[in-house]
Amino acid sequence: MYWLKFFFLGLLLENAQSYILPDTVVPSKYVVDIFVPQGVFTGQNDTFEGEVTMTFTVTESTNEINLHHRSTIKTVTVSNEDGDANTVTNTSYNSTTEIFTITVQNALTTNTVYSLNIEYYATLEQDNMRGLYISTYIDESNQTSYLVLTKFEPVHSRHAFPCLDQPKFKATFVLSLTYPLGLNALANTNVSSNLTVDGTYLKTTYQETTIMSTYLVAFAISEFTCTEGYSIESGVPHSVCSRPEEEPYRAWAVEVGTTLLRSLESMFGNRYGVSMPKMDQIAIPDFTSGAMENWGLVSYREAYLLWSESESSNNYKKTIALVIAHEFAHMWFGNLVTCQWWDYIFLNEGFARYYQYLAGPATKTLSDWELEKHFNVEVVQVALLADSTDSAWALTAESYSASQISSKFSTISYSKGAAILRMIEKNIMGADNFIYGLRQYLTDYAYQATIPANLWSSLADHVPSNVLPSDVSLEDALYNWVEENGHPAVLVTKSGNDVILSQERFLLSTADNATREYYVPITYTSSNDTTTFKNTTAKTWLIPDQSLTLRDVLNGSDWIILNNRQSGFYRVDYDNTLWEAIKTQLHENHLVIDVLNRAQLVSDTYNFARSGTNTNYRNWTYAEALDVISYLQYEDNYFPWYAAIVGNNHLLQRIGYESTVGQQFISWMLTLMQKVYSTVPFETIDNSDQVYSMKQALILSRVCKYGEETCVSKAKELFAQWRDEGVAVPKNLRVTVYCNALRYSDNATTDFNFLWQKYTETNLMTEVITMYAGLGCSQDAESLKWFLGQSINSTSGIRLQDFTTVWSYVYSSSATGTIAALEYIAENYATLSAAYSGVSNLISGAANYIYDEDQLEKLQAISNTTGLSASHLTAVQAAVTTAQTNIQWAETVREVVKAQIEAQSAATMSTCSLALAIGVCLLSKVLF
């Protein structure tokens, strides 16, 4: 049995390794010449032709050249540097791995430079938005305009030209594009020459790039125009490009882009212009990712680059700044130094996610946006949740096939990667030492590909003495955080004046490896010295397989809070005595506790309740969680409320907004929100205050969704003024107003049709997405199903990139929306499955919002749909099982929530009665 186990394991590894090219061939330069004919830009053609010449050497004698392609090969020629041809005796192609093997007659030898020339042709992608693909849009003359674009990450460069399409095989690139006269073409570098061909075409050749990975090559052929801003530095221009009619919306990206790139240059001690001669940012109508860090030509969805001062909300302004900062951080982490293989994509994406929040505060423009605090609730807490299941990826999980590699571009790689880097900086190294270590890393491995050990080595040289546990290296301390999945909950027990710490792996459900432990950096603050919240350097360490006693830390204190400013990647649970002390402090004066730790307490308690974690202290239920968060009645800060609303969303999604208990919970939550609601009235608009604007949007959207009468009334009033009088809704209130005016509409069909008509009149994507959100809130089932039908109607304007967004807005907005989505799938299965390949995702997505038997029946009905494919039947069956589990879970939780709310309401009434009695007594003494 053991022999068979290892035999099959060996076969599996052999098959997995077959996706990876051998290290024998080392490319140094590609010369790529691509011809895109006129017919592509009139809709009459969908093919292109190309020729690539790759200069390379070999590391050992071989008769084989292995590379990737996704095209039709016409000719293959191999020669040495003197031009002597080497006869090609055989070629073969594996369509699964997309590896092309060329066998030559004479062995290739080391210390010789060779040239491989391939002529080929291929079909442009039209539906997948990857590789080399066609996109379209309707221009100002109501004509269809065509453009050709690239999206190569992670494994799609091979579609545009045969190459060694792996991140570690770096080379320089000389690109030539031949395309119809009158169009504009952008690429990674500046134009070297232009040549008119046959009086019909223009051949543009670009300057040779710096050394880089194939997935970073990019170009675009279109009718776009560009707006140039301040140069990054002398001779290094910065431009933002888009459809001509969007020129007014480029100003924010032009302004903030230069500032952010300069900020990152200063941090990393490395000038962008050393590597690349320009920076262009391009807004693309159809783009599968939010953005892509192509060196010198960064690509974005329009909603993530173009912003209107008068029409786009401050939330979008923040999003655009963060996305630009993310992509610009990649110029160093990903482009200059690249992960060696996709197993280590967190070396690219973790840094980019981290510095998208750090670049802004270092600039004058964004210094007061509190982005470092947003990092906690938008990144750390999101990553903790994603990392709370046994099926979560490890940061360095293996990946080989295209689908596995794509799965690595996830919350774990981005947000957990960023959170672990923050933990290293905050708990271990400190800001200065961390940046010194990163500068060393960027210098030592510039234009190379790395593995995590390279990063740990560079950082280790700058780790202060005596910070790490005795005889433990930085790499050892980080091993379980990086090489394994999961994170701990640190358990805190009071023992006299001492505190005893232990750890358990935190999981939303039990798993075989729940005993995994970590080197946990410990920081803490007690009630006798609340100034130490700002000190995030580890005071000590909790070691795997050991408990830790903090001696005499409670002398004169009644509470202690671990993980200052939630700088470490772990949750914290306390014994009953300590929780009671913390809750007392929150009710007496919550401001004594740092705002990020308040947000942490809210997030941790909600997730303990969600998991039902049975620690040494308590079997967590929502009763305990609601007891903790009841302090929110005094809270008016954005960040704890953000964490609370995330927790509320999950709870209400499971028990049902419309259920009896859901309505009880909502009513109770509205009492807690009275104070924070009063701080962000509809009437007070301050677009210049980013923090206020985001808080106002967050709180009003939630209070209105919960059905608070004054909020709903005001949303409907503002919508009616727009509909009847043409008075535009203030831009930062539009999500709230559009959604809730339709949710609580007195004439659902009329209001839906009005908003849809307004959607057809705008091309600004930030407003388009906002209107999608509003339309999805309708409670008219027929309107919602019609809306879903428009997602596969080519004339509706709903783009493929926004397909899942539209569906999500519908099925997540209400029980009506969930049922409408399930019914639409059953009633229009053939048409839907023919138009969209991801129907399984729609089924599972909608099923995730099922909370009662009526909805479950709608899901089960899909099983009887005529022509249902085997894979979709499997998806339905899996979704039914999940939904049944969720319904059973919700039944138990409803009882707990109901009892806790009634108990708290009774306690509140008793307190009020006592206060009233005392007040009457005092009043009688005054009057009589």
GROMACS .gro file of C-alpha atoms in nm, residues 424 428 451-457 459-460 463 468 472-483 519:
model
   26
  424ILE     CA    1   0.706   4.149   0.987
  428ILE     CA    2   0.966   4.239   1.420
  451ILE     CA    3   1.172   3.262  -0.400
  452PRO     CA    4   1.066   3.356  -0.044
  453ALA     CA    5   1.402   3.248   0.100
  454ASN     CA    6   1.567   3.530  -0.097
  455LEU     CA    7   1.339   3.785   0.068
  456TRP     CA    8   1.390   3.644   0.417
  457SER     CA    9   1.766   3.652   0.362
  459LEU     CA   10   1.533   4.114   0.554
  460ALA     CA   11   1.726   3.907   0.808
  463VAL     CA   12   1.634   4.241   1.192
  468LEU     CA   13   1.313   3.711   1.755
  472VAL     CA   14   1.507   3.111   1.587
  473SER     CA   15   1.578   3.263   1.246
  474LEU     CA   16   1.339   3.494   1.064
  475GLU     CA   17   1.271   3.221   0.810
  476ASP     CA   18   1.194   2.969   1.085
  477ALA     CA   19   0.965   3.212   1.266
  478LEU     CA   20   0.768   3.269   0.944
  479TYR     CA   21   0.758   2.912   0.820
  480ASN     CA   22   0.407   2.812   0.931
  481TRP     CA   23   0.265   3.151   0.838
  482VAL     CA   24   0.391   3.118   0.480
  483GLU     CA   25   0.437   2.750   0.398
  519TYR     CA   26   0.552   3.163   1.633
   0.00000   0.00000   0.00000
